[in-house]
Coordinates of C-alpha atoms in Angstrom, one line a residue:
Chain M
X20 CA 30.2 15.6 4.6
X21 CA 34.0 16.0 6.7
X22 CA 33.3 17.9 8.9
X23 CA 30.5 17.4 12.1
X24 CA 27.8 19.6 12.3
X25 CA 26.7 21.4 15.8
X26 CA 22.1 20.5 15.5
X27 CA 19.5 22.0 17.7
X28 CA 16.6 19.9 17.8
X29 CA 13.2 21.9 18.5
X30 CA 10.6 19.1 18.8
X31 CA 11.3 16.3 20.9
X32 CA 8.4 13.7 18.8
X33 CA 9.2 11.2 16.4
X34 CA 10.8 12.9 13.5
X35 CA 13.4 14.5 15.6
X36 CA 14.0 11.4 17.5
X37 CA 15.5 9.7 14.4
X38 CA 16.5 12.5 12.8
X39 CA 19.0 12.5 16.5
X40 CA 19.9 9.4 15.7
X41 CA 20.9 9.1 12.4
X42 CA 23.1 12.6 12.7
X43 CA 24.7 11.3 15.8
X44 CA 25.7 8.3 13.8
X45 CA 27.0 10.6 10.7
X46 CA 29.3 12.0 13.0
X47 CA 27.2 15.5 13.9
X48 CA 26.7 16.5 17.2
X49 CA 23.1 17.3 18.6
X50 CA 23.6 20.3 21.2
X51 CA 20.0 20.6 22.1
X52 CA 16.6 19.4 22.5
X53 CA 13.6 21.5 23.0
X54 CA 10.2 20.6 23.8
X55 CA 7.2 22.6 25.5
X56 CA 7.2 19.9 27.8
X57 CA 10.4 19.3 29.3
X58 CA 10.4 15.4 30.0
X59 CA 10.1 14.7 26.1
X60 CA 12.9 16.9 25.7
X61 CA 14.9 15.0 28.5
X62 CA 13.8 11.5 27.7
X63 CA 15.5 12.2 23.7
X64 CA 17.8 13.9 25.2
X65 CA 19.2 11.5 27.5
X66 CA 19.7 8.8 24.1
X67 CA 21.7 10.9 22.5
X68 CA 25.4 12.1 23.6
X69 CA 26.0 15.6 24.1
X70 CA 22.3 16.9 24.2
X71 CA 21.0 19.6 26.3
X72 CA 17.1 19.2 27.0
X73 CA 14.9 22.3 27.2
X74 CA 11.7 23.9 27.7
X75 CA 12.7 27.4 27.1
X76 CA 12.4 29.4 23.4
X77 CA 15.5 31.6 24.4
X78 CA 18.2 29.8 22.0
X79 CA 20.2 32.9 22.0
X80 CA 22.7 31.4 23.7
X81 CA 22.7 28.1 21.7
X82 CA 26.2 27.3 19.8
X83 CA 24.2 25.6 17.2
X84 CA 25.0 25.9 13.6
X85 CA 21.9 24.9 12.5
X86 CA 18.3 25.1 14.3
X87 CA 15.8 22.5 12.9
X88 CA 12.4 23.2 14.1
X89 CA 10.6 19.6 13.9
X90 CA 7.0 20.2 15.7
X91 CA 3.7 19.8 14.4
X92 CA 2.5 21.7 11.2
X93 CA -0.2 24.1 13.3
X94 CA 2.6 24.7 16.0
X95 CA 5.4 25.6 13.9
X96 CA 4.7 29.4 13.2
X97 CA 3.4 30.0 16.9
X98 CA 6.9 28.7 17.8
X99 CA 9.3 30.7 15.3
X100 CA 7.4 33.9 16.9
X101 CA 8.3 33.4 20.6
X102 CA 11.8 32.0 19.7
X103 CA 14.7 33.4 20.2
X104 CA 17.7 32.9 18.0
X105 CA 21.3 33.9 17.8
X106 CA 21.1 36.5 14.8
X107 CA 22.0 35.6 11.3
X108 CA 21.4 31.4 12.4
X109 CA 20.3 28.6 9.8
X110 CA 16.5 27.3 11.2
X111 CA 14.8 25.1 9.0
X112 CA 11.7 23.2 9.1
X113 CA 10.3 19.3 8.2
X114 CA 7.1 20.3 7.0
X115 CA 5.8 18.7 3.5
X116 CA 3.5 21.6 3.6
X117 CA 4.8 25.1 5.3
X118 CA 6.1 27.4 2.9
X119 CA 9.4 28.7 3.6
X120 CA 7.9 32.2 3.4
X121 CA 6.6 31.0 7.5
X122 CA 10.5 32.4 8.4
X123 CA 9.8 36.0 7.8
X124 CA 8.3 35.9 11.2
X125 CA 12.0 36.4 12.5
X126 CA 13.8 39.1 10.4
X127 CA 16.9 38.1 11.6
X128 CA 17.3 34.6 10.4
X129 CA 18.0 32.0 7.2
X130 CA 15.2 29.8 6.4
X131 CA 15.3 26.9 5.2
X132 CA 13.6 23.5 4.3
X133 CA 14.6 20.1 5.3
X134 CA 11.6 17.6 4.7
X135 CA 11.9 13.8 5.1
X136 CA 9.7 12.3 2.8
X137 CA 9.0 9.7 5.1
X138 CA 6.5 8.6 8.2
X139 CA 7.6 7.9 11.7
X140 CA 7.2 6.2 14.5
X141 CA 9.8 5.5 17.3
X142 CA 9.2 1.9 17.8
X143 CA 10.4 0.9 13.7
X144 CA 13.9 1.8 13.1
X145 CA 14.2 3.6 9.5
X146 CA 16.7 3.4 6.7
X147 CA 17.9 6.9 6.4
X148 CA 20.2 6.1 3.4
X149 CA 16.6 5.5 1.7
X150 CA 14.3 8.1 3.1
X151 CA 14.4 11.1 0.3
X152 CA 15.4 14.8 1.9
X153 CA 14.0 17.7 0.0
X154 CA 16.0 20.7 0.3
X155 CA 15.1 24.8 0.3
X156 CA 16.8 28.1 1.3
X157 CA 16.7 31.4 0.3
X158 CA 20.4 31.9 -0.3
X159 CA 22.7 29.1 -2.2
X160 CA 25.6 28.6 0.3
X161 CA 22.5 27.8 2.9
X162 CA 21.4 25.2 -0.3
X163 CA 24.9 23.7 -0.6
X164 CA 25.1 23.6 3.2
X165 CA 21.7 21.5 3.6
X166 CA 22.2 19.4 0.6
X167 CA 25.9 18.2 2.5
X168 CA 24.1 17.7 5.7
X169 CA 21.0 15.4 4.0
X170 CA 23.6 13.6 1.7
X171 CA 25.6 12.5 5.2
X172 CA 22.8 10.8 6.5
X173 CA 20.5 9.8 2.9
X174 CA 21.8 8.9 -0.1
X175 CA 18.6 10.6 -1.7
X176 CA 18.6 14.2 -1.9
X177 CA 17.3 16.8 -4.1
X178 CA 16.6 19.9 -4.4
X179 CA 12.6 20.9 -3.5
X180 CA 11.2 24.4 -4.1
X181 CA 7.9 24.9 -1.6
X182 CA 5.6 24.5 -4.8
X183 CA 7.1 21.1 -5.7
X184 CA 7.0 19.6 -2.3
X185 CA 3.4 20.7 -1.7
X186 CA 2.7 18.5 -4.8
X187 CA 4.8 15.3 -3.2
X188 CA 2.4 15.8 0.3
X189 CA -0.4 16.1 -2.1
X190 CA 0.3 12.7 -3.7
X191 CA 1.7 11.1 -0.1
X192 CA -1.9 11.7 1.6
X193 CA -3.4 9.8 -1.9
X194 CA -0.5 7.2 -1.7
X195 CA -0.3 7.1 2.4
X196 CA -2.9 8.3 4.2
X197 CA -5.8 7.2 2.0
X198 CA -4.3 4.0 1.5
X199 CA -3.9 3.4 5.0
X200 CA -7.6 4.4 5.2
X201 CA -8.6 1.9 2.9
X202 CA -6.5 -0.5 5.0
X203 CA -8.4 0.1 8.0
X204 CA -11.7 -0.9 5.8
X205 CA -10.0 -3.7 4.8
X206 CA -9.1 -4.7 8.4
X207 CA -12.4 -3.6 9.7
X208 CA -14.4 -6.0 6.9
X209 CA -11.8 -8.9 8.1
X210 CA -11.7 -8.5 12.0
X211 CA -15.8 -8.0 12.3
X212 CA -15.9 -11.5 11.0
X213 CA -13.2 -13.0 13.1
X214 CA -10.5 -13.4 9.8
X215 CA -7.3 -12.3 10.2
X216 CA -5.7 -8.8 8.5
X217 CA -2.6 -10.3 8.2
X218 CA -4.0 -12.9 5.4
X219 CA -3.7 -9.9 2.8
X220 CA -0.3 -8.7 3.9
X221 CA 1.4 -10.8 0.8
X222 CA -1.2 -9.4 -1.9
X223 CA -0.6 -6.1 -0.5
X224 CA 2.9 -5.6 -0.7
X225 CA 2.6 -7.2 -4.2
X226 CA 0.7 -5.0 -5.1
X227 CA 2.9 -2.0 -3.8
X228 CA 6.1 -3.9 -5.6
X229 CA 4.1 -3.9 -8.6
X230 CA 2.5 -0.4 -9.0
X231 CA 6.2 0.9 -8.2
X232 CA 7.5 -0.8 -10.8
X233 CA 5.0 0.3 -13.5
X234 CA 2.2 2.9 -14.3
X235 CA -0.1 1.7 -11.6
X236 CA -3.0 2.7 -13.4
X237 CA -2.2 0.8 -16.6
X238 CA -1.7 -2.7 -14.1
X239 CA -5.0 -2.4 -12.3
X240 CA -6.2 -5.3 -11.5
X241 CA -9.8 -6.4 -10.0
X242 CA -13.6 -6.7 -10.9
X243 CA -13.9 -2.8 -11.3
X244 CA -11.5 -2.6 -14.2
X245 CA -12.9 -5.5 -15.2
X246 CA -16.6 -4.0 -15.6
X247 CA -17.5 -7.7 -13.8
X248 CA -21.0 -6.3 -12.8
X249 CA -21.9 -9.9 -10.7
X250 CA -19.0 -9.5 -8.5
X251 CA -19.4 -5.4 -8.3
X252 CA -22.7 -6.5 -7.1
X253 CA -22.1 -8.9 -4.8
X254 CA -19.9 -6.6 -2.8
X255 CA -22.4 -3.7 -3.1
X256 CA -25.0 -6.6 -1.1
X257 CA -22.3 -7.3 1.4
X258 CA -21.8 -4.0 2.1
X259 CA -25.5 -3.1 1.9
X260 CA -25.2 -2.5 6.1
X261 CA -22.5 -0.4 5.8
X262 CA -23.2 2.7 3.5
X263 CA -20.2 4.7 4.3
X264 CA -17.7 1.9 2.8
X265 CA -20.5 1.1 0.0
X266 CA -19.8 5.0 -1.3
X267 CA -16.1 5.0 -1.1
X268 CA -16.4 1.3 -3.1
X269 CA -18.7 2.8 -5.3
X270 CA -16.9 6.3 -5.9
X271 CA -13.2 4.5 -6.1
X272 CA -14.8 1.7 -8.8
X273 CA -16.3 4.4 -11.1
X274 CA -13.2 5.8 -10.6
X275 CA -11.0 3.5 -12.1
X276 CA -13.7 2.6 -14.7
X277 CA -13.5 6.0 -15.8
X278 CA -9.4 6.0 -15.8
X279 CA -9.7 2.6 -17.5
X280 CA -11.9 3.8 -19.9
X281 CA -9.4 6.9 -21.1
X282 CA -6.3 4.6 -21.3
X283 CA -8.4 2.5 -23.9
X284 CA -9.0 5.7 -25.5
X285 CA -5.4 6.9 -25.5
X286 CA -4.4 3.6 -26.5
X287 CA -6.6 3.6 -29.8
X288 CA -5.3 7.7 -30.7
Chain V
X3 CA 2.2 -34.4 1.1
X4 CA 4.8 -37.2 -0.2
X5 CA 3.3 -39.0 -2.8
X6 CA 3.6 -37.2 -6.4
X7 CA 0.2 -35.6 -7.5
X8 CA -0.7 -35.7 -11.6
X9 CA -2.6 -32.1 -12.2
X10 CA -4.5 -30.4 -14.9
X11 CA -4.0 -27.0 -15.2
X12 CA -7.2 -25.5 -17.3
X13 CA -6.0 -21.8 -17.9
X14 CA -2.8 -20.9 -19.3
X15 CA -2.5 -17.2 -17.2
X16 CA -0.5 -15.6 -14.6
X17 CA -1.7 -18.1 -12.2
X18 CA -1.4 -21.1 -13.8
X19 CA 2.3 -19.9 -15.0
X20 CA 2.9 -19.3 -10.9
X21 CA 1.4 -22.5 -9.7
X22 CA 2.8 -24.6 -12.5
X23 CA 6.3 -23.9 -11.5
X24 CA 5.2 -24.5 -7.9
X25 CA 3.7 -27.7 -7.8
X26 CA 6.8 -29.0 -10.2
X27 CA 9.1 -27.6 -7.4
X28 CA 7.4 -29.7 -4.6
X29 CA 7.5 -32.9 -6.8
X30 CA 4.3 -32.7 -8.5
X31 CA 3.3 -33.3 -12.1
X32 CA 1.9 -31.2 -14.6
X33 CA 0.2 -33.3 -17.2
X34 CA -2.0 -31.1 -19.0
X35 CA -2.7 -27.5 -19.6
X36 CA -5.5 -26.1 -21.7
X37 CA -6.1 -22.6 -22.9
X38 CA -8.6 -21.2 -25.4
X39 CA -5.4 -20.2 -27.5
X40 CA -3.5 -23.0 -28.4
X41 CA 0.0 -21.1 -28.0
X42 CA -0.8 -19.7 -24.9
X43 CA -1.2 -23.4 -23.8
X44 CA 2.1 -24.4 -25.4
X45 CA 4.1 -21.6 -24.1
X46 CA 3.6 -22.5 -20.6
X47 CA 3.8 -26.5 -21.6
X48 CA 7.0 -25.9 -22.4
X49 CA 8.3 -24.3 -19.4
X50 CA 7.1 -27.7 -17.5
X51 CA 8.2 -30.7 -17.2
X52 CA 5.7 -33.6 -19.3
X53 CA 2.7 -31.2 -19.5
X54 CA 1.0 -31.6 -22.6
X55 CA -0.6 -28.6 -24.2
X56 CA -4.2 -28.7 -25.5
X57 CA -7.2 -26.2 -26.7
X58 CA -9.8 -28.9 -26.5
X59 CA -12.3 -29.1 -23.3
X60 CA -12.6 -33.4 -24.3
X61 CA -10.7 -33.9 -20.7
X62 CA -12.0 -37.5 -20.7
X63 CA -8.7 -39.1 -21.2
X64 CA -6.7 -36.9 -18.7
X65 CA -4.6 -39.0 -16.0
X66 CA -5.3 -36.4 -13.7
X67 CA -6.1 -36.6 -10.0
X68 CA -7.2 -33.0 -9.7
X69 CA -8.0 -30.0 -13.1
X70 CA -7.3 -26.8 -11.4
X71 CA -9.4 -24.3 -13.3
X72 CA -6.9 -21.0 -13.5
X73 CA -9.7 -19.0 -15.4
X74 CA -11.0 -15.4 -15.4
X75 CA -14.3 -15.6 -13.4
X76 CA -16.4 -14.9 -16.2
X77 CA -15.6 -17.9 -18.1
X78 CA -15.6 -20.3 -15.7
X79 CA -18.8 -21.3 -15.3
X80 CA -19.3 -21.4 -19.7
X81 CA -15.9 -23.4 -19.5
X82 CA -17.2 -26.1 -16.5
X83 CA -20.4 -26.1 -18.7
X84 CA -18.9 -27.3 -22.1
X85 CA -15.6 -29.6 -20.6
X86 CA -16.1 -33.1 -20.2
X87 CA -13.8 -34.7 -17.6
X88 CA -13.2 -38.1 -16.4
X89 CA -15.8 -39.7 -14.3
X90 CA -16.3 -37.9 -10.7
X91 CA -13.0 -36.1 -11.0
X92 CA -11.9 -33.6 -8.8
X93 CA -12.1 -30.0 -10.1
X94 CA -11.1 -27.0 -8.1
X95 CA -11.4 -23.4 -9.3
X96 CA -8.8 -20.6 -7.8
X97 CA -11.5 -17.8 -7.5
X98 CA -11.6 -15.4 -4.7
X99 CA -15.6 -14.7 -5.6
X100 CA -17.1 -17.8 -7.6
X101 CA -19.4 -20.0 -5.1
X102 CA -18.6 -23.6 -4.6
X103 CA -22.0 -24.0 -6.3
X104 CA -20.2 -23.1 -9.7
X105 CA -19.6 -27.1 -10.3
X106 CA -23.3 -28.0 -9.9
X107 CA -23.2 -27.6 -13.9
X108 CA -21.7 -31.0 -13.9
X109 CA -23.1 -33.9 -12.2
X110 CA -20.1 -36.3 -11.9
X111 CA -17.9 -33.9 -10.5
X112 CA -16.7 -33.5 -6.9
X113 CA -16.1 -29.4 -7.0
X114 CA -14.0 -27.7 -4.9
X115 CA -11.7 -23.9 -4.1
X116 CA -8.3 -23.6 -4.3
X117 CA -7.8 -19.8 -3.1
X118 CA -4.7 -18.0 -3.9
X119 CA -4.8 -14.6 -1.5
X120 CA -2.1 -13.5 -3.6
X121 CA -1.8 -11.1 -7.1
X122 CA 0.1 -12.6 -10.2
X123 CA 2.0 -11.5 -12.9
X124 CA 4.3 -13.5 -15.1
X125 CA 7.8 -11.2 -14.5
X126 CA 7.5 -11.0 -10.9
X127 CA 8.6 -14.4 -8.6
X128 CA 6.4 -15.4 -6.0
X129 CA 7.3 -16.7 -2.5
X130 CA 4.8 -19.8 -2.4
X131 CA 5.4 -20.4 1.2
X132 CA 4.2 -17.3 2.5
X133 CA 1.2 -17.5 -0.4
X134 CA -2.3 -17.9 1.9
X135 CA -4.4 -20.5 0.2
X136 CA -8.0 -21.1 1.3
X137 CA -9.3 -23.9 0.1
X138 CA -13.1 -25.5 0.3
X139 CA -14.6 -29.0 -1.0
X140 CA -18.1 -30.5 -0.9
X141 CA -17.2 -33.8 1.1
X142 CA -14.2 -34.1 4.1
X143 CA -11.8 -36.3 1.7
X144 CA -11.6 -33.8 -0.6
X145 CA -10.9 -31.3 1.6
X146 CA -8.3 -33.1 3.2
X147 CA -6.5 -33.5 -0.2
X148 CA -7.1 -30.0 -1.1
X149 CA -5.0 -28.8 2.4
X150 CA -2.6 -31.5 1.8
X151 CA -1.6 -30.3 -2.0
X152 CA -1.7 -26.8 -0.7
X153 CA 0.7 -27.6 1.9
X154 CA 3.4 -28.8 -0.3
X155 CA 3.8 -25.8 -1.6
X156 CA 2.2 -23.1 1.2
X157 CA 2.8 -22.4 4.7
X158 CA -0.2 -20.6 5.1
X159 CA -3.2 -23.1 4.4
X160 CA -6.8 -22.8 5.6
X161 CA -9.9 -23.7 5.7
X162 CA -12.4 -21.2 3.5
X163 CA -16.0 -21.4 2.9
X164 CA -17.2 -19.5 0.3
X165 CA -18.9 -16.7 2.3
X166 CA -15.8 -15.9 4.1
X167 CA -14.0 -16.3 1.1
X168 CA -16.3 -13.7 -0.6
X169 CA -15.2 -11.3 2.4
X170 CA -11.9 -11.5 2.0
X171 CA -12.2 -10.8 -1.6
X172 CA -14.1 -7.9 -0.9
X173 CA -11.0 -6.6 1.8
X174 CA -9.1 -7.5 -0.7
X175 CA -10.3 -4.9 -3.0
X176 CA -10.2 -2.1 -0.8
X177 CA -6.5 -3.2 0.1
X178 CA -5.1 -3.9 -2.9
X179 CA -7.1 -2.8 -6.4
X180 CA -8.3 0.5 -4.7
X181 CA -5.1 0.7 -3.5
X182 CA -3.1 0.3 -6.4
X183 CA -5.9 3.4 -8.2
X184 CA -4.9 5.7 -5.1
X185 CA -1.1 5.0 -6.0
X186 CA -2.3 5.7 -10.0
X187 CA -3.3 9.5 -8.4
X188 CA -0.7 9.8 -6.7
X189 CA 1.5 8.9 -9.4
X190 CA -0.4 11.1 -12.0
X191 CA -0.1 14.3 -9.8
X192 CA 3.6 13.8 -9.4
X193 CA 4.2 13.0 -13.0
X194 CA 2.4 16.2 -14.2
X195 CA 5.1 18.1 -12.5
X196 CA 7.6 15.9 -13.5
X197 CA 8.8 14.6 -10.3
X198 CA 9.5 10.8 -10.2
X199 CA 7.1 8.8 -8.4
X200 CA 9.8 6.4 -6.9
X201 CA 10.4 9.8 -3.9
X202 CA 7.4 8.0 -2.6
X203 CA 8.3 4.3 -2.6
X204 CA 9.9 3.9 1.2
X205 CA 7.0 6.2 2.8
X206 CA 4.4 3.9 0.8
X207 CA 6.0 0.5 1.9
X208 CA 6.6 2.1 5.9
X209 CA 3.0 2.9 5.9
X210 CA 1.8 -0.9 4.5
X211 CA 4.4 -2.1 7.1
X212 CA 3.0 0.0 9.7
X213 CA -0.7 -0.9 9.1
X214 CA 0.3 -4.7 9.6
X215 CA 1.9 -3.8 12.8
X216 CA -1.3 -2.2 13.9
X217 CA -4.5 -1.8 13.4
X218 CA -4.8 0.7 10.5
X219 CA -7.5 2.7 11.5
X220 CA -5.3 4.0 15.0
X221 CA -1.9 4.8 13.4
X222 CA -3.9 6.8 10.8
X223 CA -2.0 10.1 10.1
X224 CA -2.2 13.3 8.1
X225 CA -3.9 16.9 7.4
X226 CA -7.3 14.7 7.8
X227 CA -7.0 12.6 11.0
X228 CA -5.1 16.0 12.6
X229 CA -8.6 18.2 11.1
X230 CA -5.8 20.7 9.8
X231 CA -8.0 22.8 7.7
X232 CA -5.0 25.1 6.5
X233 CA -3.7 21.8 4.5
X234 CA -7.2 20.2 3.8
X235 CA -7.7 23.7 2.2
X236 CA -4.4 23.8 0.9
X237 CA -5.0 21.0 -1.1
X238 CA -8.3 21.3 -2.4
X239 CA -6.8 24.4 -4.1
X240 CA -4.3 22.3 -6.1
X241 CA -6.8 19.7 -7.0
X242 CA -9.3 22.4 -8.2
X243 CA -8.8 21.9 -11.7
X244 CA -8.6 17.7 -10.7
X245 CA -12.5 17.1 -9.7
X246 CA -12.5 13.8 -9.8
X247 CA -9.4 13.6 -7.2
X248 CA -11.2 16.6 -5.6
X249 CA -14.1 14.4 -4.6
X250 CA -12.0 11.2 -3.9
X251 CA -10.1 13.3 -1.6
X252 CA -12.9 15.0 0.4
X253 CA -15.0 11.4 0.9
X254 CA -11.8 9.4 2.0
X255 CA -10.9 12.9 4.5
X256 CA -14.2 12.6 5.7
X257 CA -14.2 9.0 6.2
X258 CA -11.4 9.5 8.3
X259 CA -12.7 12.3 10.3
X260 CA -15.5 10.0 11.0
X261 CA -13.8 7.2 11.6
X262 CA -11.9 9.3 14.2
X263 CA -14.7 10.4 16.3
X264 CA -16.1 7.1 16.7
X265 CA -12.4 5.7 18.2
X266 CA -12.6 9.3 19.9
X267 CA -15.9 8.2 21.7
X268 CA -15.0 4.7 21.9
X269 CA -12.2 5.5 23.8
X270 CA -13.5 7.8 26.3
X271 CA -16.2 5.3 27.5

């Protein structure tokens, strides 16, 4: 993309602070920063440039070219009623999970999608070139438009109808947020006997490598796909004082059992 | 550790392929490896130095210092039981779950662990140094030469009983082989729609990076940890035809629901 971009920011937490960040450093120019509370909206607006900070929903006055409404899933359509925007402008959202039918709230607007599959927090700088950007809008000039703005900060963009991308959160929360959950186990099991998480940090991000670069279920590893029924017991005894891990290890090993089981069939066919 | 070491690699598998090449990079020698399958011994023989293959468990005339059994855990103990090795030899096994109390099959025998917290597989290269290795020996000498070895080729050597060991196995399974099946979901509902599982890749590896930066459990995000029932319900819907992801799903959202209260209350005390 040439030419710079006049953004409005609405949300002032961690996706629109690097989203700030890596459009001020493409060149575009971030006009404004809202946030209900005023201070977060001053505090990202004082890193960046040219920023205004506000509290008020009244963007009518706003020479923003695009609007791009980065708040909270269960906030976001509370928001796009009460705001104000100049008619006829291009406000998207971040969501993995709104549909872009939440604009029809505003009549007088162009929705839009603009989703970062990624997870942020402000303390670990991210490479944007990496991070894929989904893109929707209703018209195609609004498509092309987005698509030019996502490829001048990502080298990863593509084109992500509301059904599609509900799929992608779907599959983050089983690849993300249950893993993470299963991390937390994992640390839990390790810290309540005074061993140190970080001794599985090179097994884990093997294993990441690994099921990225093949089917992960056809390199499963471990005594569960191994039907090793002394080991599967010995864990079910070590666990036997916590029941609430003993169910997820017993749910998640018949699990892959099961999925082993149908590749062998498959295999066989 | 300066002085050369002569080793006996029994086991001709990912992990004897990985340490193989290590201890010859530190300045050790391979003199021996035995598999089950002749070739399979021979194949990695030939990738080392003077290591002589062999399918025969007659160790007797092995100028080993140390046989490093690289075996699946459910032969091990049928494979300590039929080989005959030099006169109170050293033998270490590399299992994450087998007691020390494996080698009492053999009375001239000093056992011991050699504990690689890592996951192996022939194409992928391993960085040794950052490699934790736990090892364990019945008498203090042994156990000194055990950390010494693992040094020449590790950073990251400690001192692991077996029913720590057996802990970190079990983490280790949560982290990494229930892991790598949540990643096989993920991957399966994105495949279905044809949408390439790579999109995920950064998020996946941020998250791991994130949960090593913190304790897991409190940077846990998501519909669950956030109790957004639009998306909870929202997703249920597209997994209703998926019942086994269906009931993965709603036991690891409520395990984090749970596990949310309890920081909840912990912190307000």
């Amino acid at each position: 993309m040439t030419s710079p971009v006049s953004i409005a920011l609405i949300g002032a937490g961690n996706v629109a602070w690097h989203l700030g960040r890596a459009f001020e450093q493409a060149g575009h120019q971030i006009v404004l920063v809202y946030s209900r509370t005023l201070v977060k909206a001053e505090f990202l607006a004082e890193t960046l440039l040219q920023a205004h900070p506000t509290q008020e929903l009244d963007f009518s006055l706003v020479p923003a070219t695009i609007f791009i409404v980065a708040l909270k899933d269960d906030v976001v359509a509370e928001v796009l009623q009460r705001a104000i925007f100049p008619k006829n402008s291009l406000v998207v959202h971040t969501s993995g999970s709104l549909p872009i039918s939440v604009f029809k709230v505003q009549a007088n607007i162009r929705g839009g999608v603009f989703y970062l599959v990624q997870t942020f927090s402000k303390a670990v700088a991210i490479d944007f070139q990496k991070t894929p950007i989904g893109v929707e809008a209703s018209n195609p000039e609004d498509v092309l438009f987005l698509k030019n703005l996502a490829a001048s900060i990502s080298e990863k963009v593509i084109d992500l109808p509301t059904e599609t991308r509900k799929i992608i959160h779907l599959a983050a929360v089983f690849a993300c947020n249950f893993t993470n959950h299963l991390l937390g186990i994992s640390h839990d099991l390790l810290t309540q006997q005074q061993i140190d998480f970080t001794i599985l940090q090179p097994l884990v991000i093997e294993t990441v490598q690994k099921a990225f670069a093949h089917a992960p279920f056809r390199v499963q590893t471990g005594p569960a796909v191994r039907f090793d029924q002394n080991i599967l017991a010995q864990h079910q005894q070590l666990l036997q004082d916590k029941p609430d891990y003993a169910a997820i290890y017993t749910m998640l090993t018949e699990s892959i059992q099961k999925k082993a089981q149908e590749i062998t069939m498959l295999n066989k066919e």
